[in-house]
CSV table of C-alpha atoms in Angstrom, one decimal:
chain,number,residue,atom,x,y,z
A,139,UNK,CA,56.5,13.7,-3.9
A,140,UNK,CA,55.4,16.7,-6.0
A,141,UNK,CA,51.7,17.4,-5.6
A,142,UNK,CA,49.8,20.6,-6.3
A,143,UNK,CA,46.5,21.7,-5.0
A,144,UNK,CA,46.3,24.3,-7.9
A,145,UNK,CA,47.3,23.4,-11.4
A,146,UNK,CA,48.4,26.5,-13.2
A,147,UNK,CA,51.2,27.7,-15.4
A,148,UNK,CA,53.0,29.1,-12.3
A,149,UNK,CA,52.9,25.8,-10.5
A,150,UNK,CA,54.2,24.0,-13.7
A,151,UNK,CA,57.1,26.5,-14.1
A,152,UNK,CA,57.9,26.3,-10.4
A,153,UNK,CA,58.4,22.5,-10.5
A,154,UNK,CA,62.1,21.6,-9.7
A,155,UNK,CA,63.1,20.8,-13.3
A,156,UNK,CA,66.8,20.9,-12.6
A,157,UNK,CA,66.4,18.3,-9.8
A,158,UNK,CA,64.2,16.2,-12.1
A,159,UNK,CA,66.8,16.1,-14.8
A,160,UNK,CA,69.5,15.1,-12.3
A,161,UNK,CA,67.4,12.4,-10.8
A,162,UNK,CA,66.5,10.8,-14.2
A,163,UNK,CA,70.1,11.0,-15.5
A,164,UNK,CA,71.5,9.4,-12.4
A,165,UNK,CA,69.2,6.4,-12.9
A,166,UNK,CA,69.9,6.2,-16.6
A,167,UNK,CA,73.6,6.1,-16.0
A,168,UNK,CA,73.2,3.2,-13.6
A,169,UNK,CA,71.0,1.3,-16.1
A,170,UNK,CA,73.7,1.8,-18.8
A,171,UNK,CA,76.5,0.6,-16.5
A,172,UNK,CA,74.5,-2.4,-15.3
A,173,UNK,CA,74.0,-3.6,-18.9
A,174,UNK,CA,77.6,-2.9,-19.7
A,175,UNK,CA,78.8,-5.3,-17.0
A,176,UNK,CA,76.2,-7.9,-18.0
A,177,UNK,CA,73.9,-7.4,-14.9
A,178,UNK,CA,70.5,-7.3,-16.7
A,179,UNK,CA,68.7,-8.2,-13.5
A,180,UNK,CA,69.9,-5.0,-11.8
A,181,UNK,CA,69.2,-3.0,-15.0
A,182,UNK,CA,65.6,-4.2,-15.0
A,183,UNK,CA,65.2,-3.2,-11.3
A,184,UNK,CA,66.5,0.3,-12.1
A,185,UNK,CA,64.2,0.5,-15.1
A,186,UNK,CA,61.3,-0.1,-12.7
A,187,UNK,CA,62.5,2.8,-10.7
A,188,UNK,CA,62.5,5.1,-13.8
A,189,UNK,CA,58.9,4.1,-14.5
A,190,UNK,CA,57.9,4.9,-10.9
A,191,UNK,CA,60.0,8.1,-10.9
A,192,UNK,CA,58.1,11.4,-10.5
A,193,UNK,CA,61.0,13.1,-12.2
A,194,UNK,CA,60.8,10.9,-15.3
A,195,UNK,CA,57.0,11.3,-15.5
A,196,UNK,CA,57.1,15.1,-15.5
A,197,UNK,CA,60.0,15.2,-17.9
A,198,UNK,CA,58.2,12.8,-20.3
A,199,UNK,CA,55.0,15.0,-20.2
A,200,UNK,CA,57.1,18.1,-20.8
A,201,UNK,CA,58.9,16.5,-23.7
A,202,UNK,CA,55.8,15.5,-25.7
A,203,UNK,CA,53.7,18.6,-24.8
A,204,UNK,CA,56.4,21.3,-25.0
A,205,UNK,CA,59.5,20.3,-26.8
A,206,UNK,CA,58.9,17.6,-29.5
A,207,UNK,CA,58.6,18.9,-33.1
A,208,UNK,CA,55.2,17.1,-33.5
A,209,UNK,CA,53.8,18.4,-30.2
A,210,UNK,CA,50.8,20.1,-31.9
A,211,UNK,CA,49.8,16.9,-33.9
A,212,UNK,CA,46.5,15.4,-32.6
A,213,UNK,CA,46.0,11.7,-32.0
A,214,UNK,CA,42.8,9.7,-32.4
A,215,UNK,CA,41.2,11.7,-29.5
A,216,UNK,CA,41.6,15.0,-31.4
A,217,UNK,CA,43.7,16.6,-28.7
A,218,UNK,CA,46.5,18.9,-30.0
A,219,UNK,CA,47.7,20.3,-26.7
A,220,UNK,CA,47.3,20.0,-23.0
A,221,UNK,CA,46.3,22.7,-20.5
A,222,UNK,CA,48.5,22.9,-17.4
A,223,UNK,CA,45.8,21.2,-15.4
A,224,UNK,CA,45.6,18.4,-17.9
A,225,UNK,CA,49.4,17.9,-17.7
A,226,UNK,CA,49.2,17.4,-13.9
A,227,UNK,CA,46.3,15.0,-14.4
A,228,UNK,CA,48.3,13.0,-16.9
A,229,UNK,CA,51.1,12.7,-14.4
A,230,UNK,CA,48.6,11.2,-12.0
A,231,UNK,CA,47.5,8.8,-14.7
A,232,UNK,CA,51.0,7.7,-15.5
A,233,UNK,CA,51.8,7.3,-11.8
A,234,UNK,CA,48.9,4.8,-11.4
A,235,UNK,CA,49.3,3.0,-14.7
A,236,UNK,CA,52.9,3.2,-15.9
A,237,UNK,CA,53.4,-0.5,-15.3
A,238,UNK,CA,50.2,-1.6,-16.9
A,239,UNK,CA,49.6,0.9,-19.7
A,240,UNK,CA,46.9,0.3,-22.3
A,241,UNK,CA,47.3,2.1,-25.7
A,242,UNK,CA,44.5,3.8,-27.5
A,243,UNK,CA,44.2,3.5,-31.3
A,244,UNK,CA,46.4,5.5,-33.7
A,245,UNK,CA,45.5,8.3,-36.1
A,246,UNK,CA,46.7,7.5,-39.6
A,247,UNK,CA,48.1,10.2,-41.8
A,248,UNK,CA,49.2,9.3,-45.4
A,249,UNK,CA,52.7,10.7,-46.3
A,250,UNK,CA,53.7,10.7,-50.0
A,251,UNK,CA,57.1,9.1,-50.8
A,252,UNK,CA,59.6,9.9,-53.6
A,253,UNK,CA,58.7,6.8,-55.6
A,254,UNK,CA,55.0,7.9,-55.8
A,255,UNK,CA,53.8,5.5,-53.1
A,256,UNK,CA,52.6,6.5,-49.7
A,257,UNK,CA,53.5,5.5,-46.2
A,258,UNK,CA,51.2,5.7,-43.2
A,259,UNK,CA,52.3,7.9,-40.3
A,260,UNK,CA,50.5,6.5,-37.2
A,261,UNK,CA,50.1,9.1,-34.5
A,262,UNK,CA,49.4,8.1,-30.9
A,263,UNK,CA,47.4,10.3,-28.4
A,264,UNK,CA,49.4,12.8,-26.3
A,265,UNK,CA,48.9,10.4,-23.2
A,266,UNK,CA,50.3,7.5,-25.2
A,267,UNK,CA,53.2,9.6,-26.4
A,268,UNK,CA,54.0,10.5,-22.8
A,269,UNK,CA,54.0,6.9,-21.8
A,270,UNK,CA,56.2,6.0,-24.8
A,271,UNK,CA,58.6,8.8,-23.8
A,272,UNK,CA,58.7,7.4,-20.2
A,273,UNK,CA,59.3,3.9,-21.7
A,274,UNK,CA,62.1,5.3,-23.9
A,275,UNK,CA,63.8,6.9,-20.8
A,276,UNK,CA,64.0,3.4,-19.3
A,277,UNK,CA,64.9,1.4,-22.5
A,278,UNK,CA,67.3,3.7,-24.2
A,279,UNK,CA,70.2,3.6,-21.7
A,280,UNK,CA,70.0,-0.2,-21.5
A,281,UNK,CA,70.2,-0.6,-25.3
A,282,UNK,CA,72.8,2.1,-25.8
A,283,UNK,CA,75.2,-0.2,-23.9
A,284,UNK,CA,74.6,-2.9,-26.6
A,285,UNK,CA,74.3,-0.8,-29.8
A,286,UNK,CA,76.9,-1.1,-32.6
A,287,UNK,CA,79.3,1.9,-33.0
A,288,UNK,CA,78.4,2.3,-36.7
A,289,UNK,CA,74.7,2.8,-36.1
A,290,UNK,CA,74.0,6.5,-36.2
A,291,UNK,CA,70.3,7.1,-36.8
A,292,UNK,CA,67.9,8.2,-34.0
A,293,UNK,CA,70.5,7.8,-31.3
A,294,UNK,CA,71.3,10.4,-28.7
A,295,UNK,CA,74.8,11.8,-29.2
A,296,UNK,CA,75.1,10.5,-32.9
A,297,UNK,CA,74.2,12.2,-36.1
A,298,UNK,CA,74.1,11.9,-39.9
A,299,UNK,CA,77.4,13.9,-40.0
A,300,UNK,CA,79.1,11.0,-38.1
A,301,UNK,CA,77.9,8.6,-40.8
A,302,UNK,CA,79.1,11.0,-43.6
A,303,UNK,CA,82.6,11.2,-42.0
A,304,UNK,CA,82.9,7.4,-41.6
A,305,UNK,CA,82.1,7.0,-45.3
A,306,UNK,CA,84.8,9.5,-46.1
A,307,UNK,CA,87.3,7.7,-43.8
A,308,UNK,CA,86.6,4.5,-45.8
A,309,UNK,CA,86.7,6.0,-49.3
A,310,UNK,CA,89.4,8.7,-49.1
A,311,UNK,CA,92.5,8.4,-51.3
A,312,UNK,CA,94.7,7.0,-48.5
A,313,UNK,CA,92.3,4.1,-48.3
A,314,UNK,CA,92.2,3.4,-52.1
A,315,UNK,CA,88.6,4.5,-52.4
A,316,UNK,CA,89.1,4.6,-56.2
A,317,UNK,CA,89.2,0.7,-56.2
A,318,UNK,CA,86.2,0.2,-53.9
A,319,UNK,CA,82.5,-0.5,-54.4
A,320,UNK,CA,79.5,0.0,-52.1
A,321,UNK,CA,76.3,-1.9,-51.5
A,322,UNK,CA,73.5,0.6,-51.3
A,323,UNK,CA,71.1,-1.4,-49.1
A,324,UNK,CA,67.4,-0.8,-49.0
A,325,UNK,CA,65.2,-2.7,-46.6
A,326,UNK,CA,61.7,-3.3,-48.0
A,327,UNK,CA,59.0,-1.6,-45.9
A,328,UNK,CA,61.3,-1.8,-42.8
A,329,UNK,CA,59.0,-0.3,-40.2
A,330,UNK,CA,56.0,-2.2,-41.5
A,331,UNK,CA,57.6,-5.6,-41.5
A,332,UNK,CA,59.7,-5.8,-38.4
A,333,UNK,CA,58.7,-9.0,-36.6
A,334,UNK,CA,57.3,-8.3,-33.1
A,335,UNK,CA,59.0,-11.4,-31.6
A,336,UNK,CA,62.4,-10.1,-32.9
A,337,UNK,CA,61.8,-6.9,-30.9
A,338,UNK,CA,60.4,-8.6,-27.8
A,339,UNK,CA,63.2,-11.2,-27.7
A,340,UNK,CA,65.9,-8.5,-27.7
A,341,UNK,CA,64.2,-6.1,-25.3
A,342,UNK,CA,65.9,-5.5,-22.0
A,343,UNK,CA,63.0,-4.5,-19.8
A,344,UNK,CA,60.9,-5.6,-16.8
A,345,UNK,CA,57.6,-7.5,-17.4
A,346,UNK,CA,55.3,-4.4,-17.1
A,347,UNK,CA,57.4,-2.4,-19.6
A,348,UNK,CA,57.6,-5.3,-22.0
A,349,UNK,CA,53.8,-5.7,-21.8
A,350,UNK,CA,53.3,-2.0,-22.5
A,351,UNK,CA,55.6,-2.2,-25.6
A,352,UNK,CA,53.8,-5.3,-26.8
A,353,UNK,CA,50.5,-3.4,-26.6
A,354,UNK,CA,52.0,-0.4,-28.3
A,355,UNK,CA,53.1,-2.6,-31.2
A,356,UNK,CA,49.7,-4.3,-31.5
A,357,UNK,CA,48.0,-0.9,-31.5
A,358,UNK,CA,49.7,0.0,-34.8
A,359,UNK,CA,49.4,-3.3,-36.7
A,360,UNK,CA,48.3,-3.8,-40.3
A,361,UNK,CA,45.5,-6.4,-40.2
A,362,UNK,CA,47.2,-8.2,-43.1
A,363,UNK,CA,50.4,-8.6,-41.0
A,364,UNK,CA,49.3,-8.9,-37.3
A,365,UNK,CA,52.7,-10.1,-36.1
A,366,UNK,CA,54.7,-7.4,-37.8
A,367,UNK,CA,55.4,-3.6,-37.8
A,368,UNK,CA,56.2,-0.8,-35.5
A,369,UNK,CA,54.1,2.3,-36.0
A,370,UNK,CA,55.9,5.2,-37.6
A,371,UNK,CA,55.1,8.3,-35.6
A,372,UNK,CA,55.5,6.9,-32.1
A,373,UNK,CA,58.1,8.3,-29.7
A,374,UNK,CA,59.6,4.9,-29.1
A,375,UNK,CA,59.3,3.5,-32.7
A,376,UNK,CA,62.8,4.5,-33.9
A,377,UNK,CA,64.4,2.9,-30.8
A,378,UNK,CA,62.5,-0.3,-31.4
A,379,UNK,CA,63.7,-0.4,-35.0
A,380,UNK,CA,67.3,0.1,-33.9
A,381,UNK,CA,66.9,-2.8,-31.4
A,382,UNK,CA,65.6,-5.1,-34.1
A,383,UNK,CA,68.3,-4.2,-36.6
A,384,UNK,CA,71.3,-4.1,-34.2
A,385,UNK,CA,74.0,-6.4,-35.3
A,386,UNK,CA,73.5,-6.1,-39.0
A,387,UNK,CA,76.6,-3.8,-39.1
A,388,UNK,CA,78.8,-6.7,-38.1
A,389,UNK,CA,77.9,-9.0,-41.0
A,390,UNK,CA,80.7,-7.7,-43.2
A,391,UNK,CA,84.0,-7.4,-41.4
A,392,UNK,CA,87.7,-8.2,-42.1
A,393,UNK,CA,91.0,-7.9,-40.4
A,394,UNK,CA,93.2,-4.8,-41.2
A,395,UNK,CA,96.6,-4.3,-39.5
A,396,UNK,CA,95.5,-6.8,-36.8
A,397,UNK,CA,92.3,-4.9,-36.0
A,398,UNK,CA,88.7,-6.0,-36.9
A,399,UNK,CA,87.3,-3.5,-39.5
A,400,UNK,CA,83.5,-3.3,-40.0
A,401,UNK,CA,83.0,-0.9,-43.0
A,402,UNK,CA,79.2,-0.8,-42.7
A,403,UNK,CA,77.3,2.4,-41.9
A,404,UNK,CA,73.7,2.3,-40.8
A,405,UNK,CA,71.3,5.2,-40.2
A,406,UNK,CA,68.0,3.7,-39.0
A,407,UNK,CA,66.9,1.5,-42.0
A,408,UNK,CA,69.3,3.1,-44.5
A,409,UNK,CA,72.6,1.4,-44.9
A,410,UNK,CA,75.9,1.5,-47.0
A,411,UNK,CA,78.4,-1.3,-47.0
A,412,UNK,CA,81.9,-0.5,-48.3
A,413,UNK,CA,83.5,-3.3,-50.3
A,414,UNK,CA,87.2,-4.0,-51.1
A,415,UNK,CA,88.0,-5.3,-54.6
A,416,UNK,CA,88.2,-8.9,-53.4
A,417,UNK,CA,84.9,-8.9,-51.4
A,418,UNK,CA,82.0,-11.0,-52.7
A,419,UNK,CA,79.0,-8.7,-52.8
A,420,UNK,CA,76.5,-11.6,-53.5
A,421,UNK,CA,77.7,-13.6,-50.5
A,422,UNK,CA,77.5,-10.5,-48.2
A,423,UNK,CA,74.0,-9.7,-49.5
A,424,UNK,CA,72.9,-13.3,-48.9
A,425,UNK,CA,74.1,-13.1,-45.2
A,426,UNK,CA,72.2,-9.8,-44.8
A,427,UNK,CA,69.1,-11.3,-46.3
A,428,UNK,CA,69.2,-14.2,-43.9
A,429,UNK,CA,69.6,-11.7,-40.9
A,430,UNK,CA,66.6,-9.8,-42.1
A,431,UNK,CA,64.5,-12.9,-42.8
A,432,UNK,CA,64.8,-13.9,-39.2
A,433,UNK,CA,63.3,-10.5,-38.3
A,434,UNK,CA,60.4,-10.6,-40.8
A,435,UNK,CA,62.1,-8.3,-43.4
A,436,UNK,CA,63.5,-8.5,-46.9
A,437,UNK,CA,66.1,-6.8,-49.0
A,438,UNK,CA,64.5,-4.6,-51.6
A,439,UNK,CA,65.7,-6.2,-54.9
A,440,UNK,CA,64.5,-3.1,-56.8
A,441,UNK,CA,66.4,-0.5,-54.8
A,442,UNK,CA,69.5,-2.4,-53.5
A,443,UNK,CA,72.5,-2.1,-55.8
A,444,UNK,CA,76.2,-2.5,-55.9
A,445,UNK,CA,77.9,0.7,-57.2
A,446,UNK,CA,81.5,1.5,-58.0
A,447,UNK,CA,82.7,4.4,-55.8
A,448,UNK,CA,83.9,6.2,-58.9
A,449,UNK,CA,80.3,6.2,-60.2
A,450,UNK,CA,79.0,7.9,-57.1
A,451,UNK,CA,76.1,7.1,-54.8
A,452,UNK,CA,73.6,9.0,-52.7
A,453,UNK,CA,73.2,8.6,-48.9
A,454,UNK,CA,71.3,10.7,-46.4
A,455,UNK,CA,70.9,13.6,-48.8
A,456,UNK,CA,74.5,13.6,-49.9
A,457,UNK,CA,76.3,12.4,-53.0
A,458,UNK,CA,79.6,10.7,-52.6
A,459,UNK,CA,81.9,10.2,-55.6
A,460,UNK,CA,85.6,9.2,-55.9
A,461,UNK,CA,87.1,11.3,-58.7
A,462,UNK,CA,89.8,10.2,-61.2
A,463,UNK,CA,92.5,11.7,-59.0
A,464,UNK,CA,91.4,9.3,-56.2
A,465,UNK,CA,89.9,12.1,-54.0
A,466,UNK,CA,86.4,11.7,-52.6
A,467,UNK,CA,84.0,14.5,-53.3
A,468,UNK,CA,80.9,14.9,-51.2
A,469,UNK,CA,78.1,17.3,-52.2
A,470,UNK,CA,74.4,17.7,-51.6
A,471,UNK,CA,72.5,15.1,-53.7
A,472,UNK,CA,70.5,16.2,-56.7
A,473,UNK,CA,67.2,15.0,-55.1
A,474,UNK,CA,68.1,16.8,-51.9
A,475,UNK,CA,68.9,20.1,-53.7
A,476,UNK,CA,65.8,19.9,-55.9
A,477,UNK,CA,63.5,19.4,-52.9
A,478,UNK,CA,65.2,22.3,-51.1
A,479,UNK,CA,65.0,24.6,-54.2
A,480,UNK,CA,61.2,23.7,-54.5
A,481,UNK,CA,60.6,24.9,-50.9
A,482,UNK,CA,62.5,28.1,-51.4
A,483,UNK,CA,60.7,28.9,-54.7
A,484,UNK,CA,57.4,28.2,-53.1
A,485,UNK,CA,58.0,30.9,-50.4
A,486,UNK,CA,59.6,33.4,-52.8
A,487,UNK,CA,56.8,33.2,-55.4
A,488,UNK,CA,54.0,33.1,-52.9
A,489,UNK,CA,51.7,36.1,-53.4
A,490,UNK,CA,49.9,35.8,-50.0
A,491,UNK,CA,52.6,37.7,-48.1
A,492,UNK,CA,55.2,40.4,-48.6
A,493,UNK,CA,59.0,40.4,-48.8
A,494,UNK,CA,59.5,40.9,-45.0
A,495,UNK,CA,57.5,37.8,-44.1
A,496,UNK,CA,59.1,35.9,-46.9
A,497,UNK,CA,62.6,36.8,-45.5
A,498,UNK,CA,61.5,35.6,-42.0
A,499,UNK,CA,60.2,32.3,-43.5
A,500,UNK,CA,63.3,31.7,-45.7
A,501,UNK,CA,66.0,32.3,-43.0
A,502,UNK,CA,65.5,29.1,-40.9
A,503,UNK,CA,65.1,27.0,-44.1
A,504,UNK,CA,68.3,28.3,-45.7
A,505,UNK,CA,70.3,28.2,-42.4
A,506,UNK,CA,69.1,24.6,-41.7
A,507,UNK,CA,70.1,23.4,-45.3
A,508,UNK,CA,73.4,25.1,-45.2
A,509,UNK,CA,74.2,23.8,-41.7
A,510,UNK,CA,73.3,20.2,-42.8
A,511,UNK,CA,75.7,20.4,-45.7
A,512,UNK,CA,78.5,22.5,-44.1
A,513,UNK,CA,81.0,19.7,-44.2
A,514,UNK,CA,80.5,19.2,-47.9
A,515,UNK,CA,82.1,20.7,-51.0
A,516,UNK,CA,80.0,23.7,-51.5
A,517,UNK,CA,81.8,25.8,-54.1
A,518,UNK,CA,80.2,26.9,-57.4
A,519,UNK,CA,77.1,29.1,-58.0
A,520,UNK,CA,74.6,26.2,-57.5
A,521,UNK,CA,75.4,25.4,-53.9
A,522,UNK,CA,76.3,28.9,-53.0
A,523,UNK,CA,72.6,29.5,-53.9
A,524,UNK,CA,73.5,32.4,-56.2
A,525,UNK,CA,70.5,31.8,-58.6
A,526,UNK,CA,68.0,31.5,-55.8
A,527,UNK,CA,69.4,34.6,-54.1
A,528,UNK,CA,69.1,36.5,-57.3
A,529,UNK,CA,65.5,35.4,-57.9
A,530,UNK,CA,64.6,36.4,-54.3
A,531,UNK,CA,66.2,39.8,-54.9
A,532,UNK,CA,64.2,40.4,-58.1
A,533,UNK,CA,60.9,39.5,-56.4
A,534,UNK,CA,61.7,41.5,-53.2
A,535,UNK,CA,62.8,44.5,-55.3
A,536,UNK,CA,59.4,44.4,-57.1
A,537,UNK,CA,57.5,44.1,-53.8
A,538,UNK,CA,59.4,47.0,-52.1
A,539,UNK,CA,58.8,49.2,-55.2
A,540,UNK,CA,62.4,49.2,-56.4
A,541,UNK,CA,63.9,50.1,-53.0
A,542,UNK,CA,67.2,48.3,-53.8
A,543,UNK,CA,68.6,49.0,-50.3
A,544,UNK,CA,65.7,47.4,-48.5
A,545,UNK,CA,65.6,44.5,-51.0
A,546,UNK,CA,69.2,43.7,-50.5
A,547,UNK,CA,68.8,43.9,-46.7
A,548,UNK,CA,65.9,41.5,-46.8
A,549,UNK,CA,67.7,39.1,-49.1
A,550,UNK,CA,70.8,39.1,-46.7
A,551,UNK,CA,68.4,38.3,-43.9
A,552,UNK,CA,66.7,35.5,-45.9
A,553,UNK,CA,70.0,33.9,-46.9
A,554,UNK,CA,72.1,33.9,-43.7
A,555,UNK,CA,75.7,32.9,-44.2
A,556,UNK,CA,77.0,29.7,-42.6
A,557,UNK,CA,80.7,29.0,-42.4
A,558,UNK,CA,81.6,25.9,-44.3
A,559,UNK,CA,84.1,23.5,-42.8
A,560,UNK,CA,84.6,20.8,-45.5
A,561,UNK,CA,85.9,17.6,-43.9
A,562,UNK,CA,86.2,19.2,-40.4
A,563,UNK,CA,83.5,17.2,-38.6
A,564,UNK,CA,84.9,15.3,-35.6
A,565,UNK,CA,83.4,11.9,-35.3
A,566,UNK,CA,81.9,10.6,-32.1
A,567,UNK,CA,84.4,8.3,-30.3
A,568,UNK,CA,83.9,4.6,-30.7
A,569,UNK,CA,80.9,3.3,-28.7
A,570,UNK,CA,80.7,6.3,-26.4
A,571,UNK,CA,77.2,7.2,-25.1
A,572,UNK,CA,75.9,10.2,-23.2
A,573,UNK,CA,74.8,7.7,-20.5
A,574,UNK,CA,78.5,6.8,-19.8
A,575,UNK,CA,78.7,9.8,-17.4
A,576,UNK,CA,81.4,11.6,-19.3
A,577,UNK,CA,79.6,15.0,-19.1
A,578,UNK,CA,82.7,17.0,-20.0
A,579,UNK,CA,83.1,15.2,-23.3
A,580,UNK,CA,79.4,15.4,-24.2
A,581,UNK,CA,78.8,18.9,-23.2
A,582,UNK,CA,81.8,20.2,-25.2
A,583,UNK,CA,80.9,18.0,-28.2
A,584,UNK,CA,77.3,19.2,-28.2
A,585,UNK,CA,78.5,22.8,-27.9
A,586,UNK,CA,80.5,22.4,-31.2
A,587,UNK,CA,77.2,22.0,-33.0
A,588,UNK,CA,76.6,25.7,-32.7
A,589,UNK,CA,78.2,28.7,-34.4
A,590,UNK,CA,78.5,32.4,-33.9
A,591,UNK,CA,77.1,34.1,-30.8
A,592,UNK,CA,75.7,30.8,-29.4
A,593,UNK,CA,79.2,29.2,-29.6
A,594,UNK,CA,80.8,32.2,-27.9
A,595,UNK,CA,78.2,32.1,-25.1
A,596,UNK,CA,78.7,28.4,-24.6
A,597,UNK,CA,82.4,28.7,-24.2
A,598,UNK,CA,82.1,31.6,-21.8
A,599,UNK,CA,79.6,29.5,-19.7
A,600,UNK,CA,81.9,26.4,-19.7
A,601,UNK,CA,79.2,24.5,-21.7
A,602,UNK,CA,76.6,24.9,-18.9
A,603,UNK,CA,73.1,26.3,-19.1
A,604,UNK,CA,73.0,29.9,-17.8
A,605,UNK,CA,69.6,29.2,-16.3
A,606,UNK,CA,69.7,25.8,-14.6
A,607,UNK,CA,73.5,25.3,-14.4
A,608,UNK,CA,73.4,21.8,-16.0
A,609,UNK,CA,75.7,20.7,-18.8
A,610,UNK,CA,74.4,20.4,-22.3
A,611,UNK,CA,74.6,16.6,-22.5
A,612,UNK,CA,71.3,15.6,-24.1
A,613,UNK,CA,69.6,16.4,-27.4
A,614,UNK,CA,67.5,19.3,-26.1
A,615,UNK,CA,68.2,22.4,-28.3
A,616,UNK,CA,70.4,25.3,-27.0
A,617,UNK,CA,68.7,28.7,-27.3
A,618,UNK,CA,70.2,32.1,-27.1
A,619,UNK,CA,68.5,34.3,-24.6
A,620,UNK,CA,68.5,38.1,-24.6
A,621,UNK,CA,68.9,39.1,-20.9
A,622,UNK,CA,67.3,42.5,-21.2
A,623,UNK,CA,64.5,41.2,-23.4
A,624,UNK,CA,65.6,43.5,-26.3
A,625,UNK,CA,66.1,41.2,-29.4
A,626,UNK,CA,67.9,44.0,-31.2
A,627,UNK,CA,70.6,44.1,-28.5
A,628,UNK,CA,73.3,41.5,-29.6
A,629,UNK,CA,76.0,42.7,-27.3
A,630,UNK,CA,77.9,39.7,-25.9
A,631,UNK,CA,77.1,40.6,-22.2
A,632,UNK,CA,73.4,40.6,-23.1
A,633,UNK,CA,73.4,37.0,-24.5
A,634,UNK,CA,73.3,33.7,-22.6
A,635,UNK,CA,73.0,30.1,-23.9
A,636,UNK,CA,70.2,28.1,-22.2
A,637,UNK,CA,68.1,25.0,-22.7
A,638,UNK,CA,65.1,25.3,-24.9
A,639,UNK,CA,62.8,24.4,-22.0
A,640,UNK,CA,64.6,26.9,-19.7
A,641,UNK,CA,64.0,29.6,-22.4
A,642,UNK,CA,60.3,28.7,-22.4
A,643,UNK,CA,60.0,29.1,-18.7
A,644,UNK,CA,61.8,32.4,-18.6
A,645,UNK,CA,59.3,33.8,-21.1
A,646,UNK,CA,56.3,32.1,-19.4
A,647,UNK,CA,57.3,33.6,-16.0
A,648,UNK,CA,57.7,37.1,-17.6
A,649,UNK,CA,54.3,37.0,-19.3
A,650,UNK,CA,52.7,35.8,-16.0
A,651,UNK,CA,54.3,38.7,-14.1
């Protein structure tokens, strides 16, 4: 057992994190394999061990207080962060109550949508987020063993790029995409309408965990629909939505060359169904409507439509269109590009800070956008960002008092190059999951998500973290660490690839010493 008489940053950093990760992953692999072979009783026993695991508790607290993107967002209690002492105290609280957790209320934040309406983001407290993360550690491997291969959203080891590639594989010229149509399916208020009983009936979990999830669902209910909805903003909410929607991908299927083909692609509640010329769209939509009705949801009549592949359609920020020559063209969608351009212009035209700060703010935004679209067709001045680049140069040149050399240098920094690899994304294999224990496959696959110096360091390290020695098999980001602390020294022998958390601890221990 890990117990500390003093609760400081040094004692937090000194915890055996490598051992914790190994312990948790070992249990998760066993849960996955138990469900795979149909032994749900054994899976539930192992899930209880995860809930009681010191390793899982500390990792859950670290995830929500250090690593998650929304870690600084306060819940209803107003807490935005935890001191090291509070982290240790939360671990004690989880240890005593993980099997009988009671959720506090949720803080509601209205988020505007593209159609002018708003959706409510419902934020749990940090303590509730830690319990949900612990619950996710137990639930995810069990359901990964049951999830459909064509479900790509909010799943470890899968991404939007896998969905993009599967659409390409179904609409490319060799598959006669020019003759096909697609159903662009929209589920009306999906997260707000999921029936609680649909989730609870499908949940593979021991009683204490089921009770905690039930309370979690009830904490986020809309008074008008007390039996429906999963709160958007919770750590476990996307997983619960995937559990409720699992199986919708198999509604439309047919035999091709003796094999069953299921040309449906789902990313959370967004879905595209590829139709052959002889497929009856109305009949397929009726079957989908029936599937959703049983789960308390409806097809949005307003947004769901059947579109010819030659007319083009948008999905996950991309536009797919089969051209007259039969080839499929994929580019960033108009809405996606406009939203991105608006963010860039807002930074460039902001008078509150100078060119140097603007370049620093632009670089991660530009790099992220280019990386997301790197498997698309990105030729032409629009997607090469020539116009935005030119506008930034004009503004920077004015702010540096016509110092053209400095202006160009700052623009080059603000608009980092990303190598495009149109059509070169390698899809995840079948129903594979990181919990299947094939660490060689997953570490190598995750390493391919990185370019440049990070990619070189990963290959040199055989896809292992230079700090803890573990393979990069989960979704934690890979950071590039400068060994000598000099961020201007980019020599290969001064760079090492490490986990984001390992990077945090290296800098914490340096600042403490």
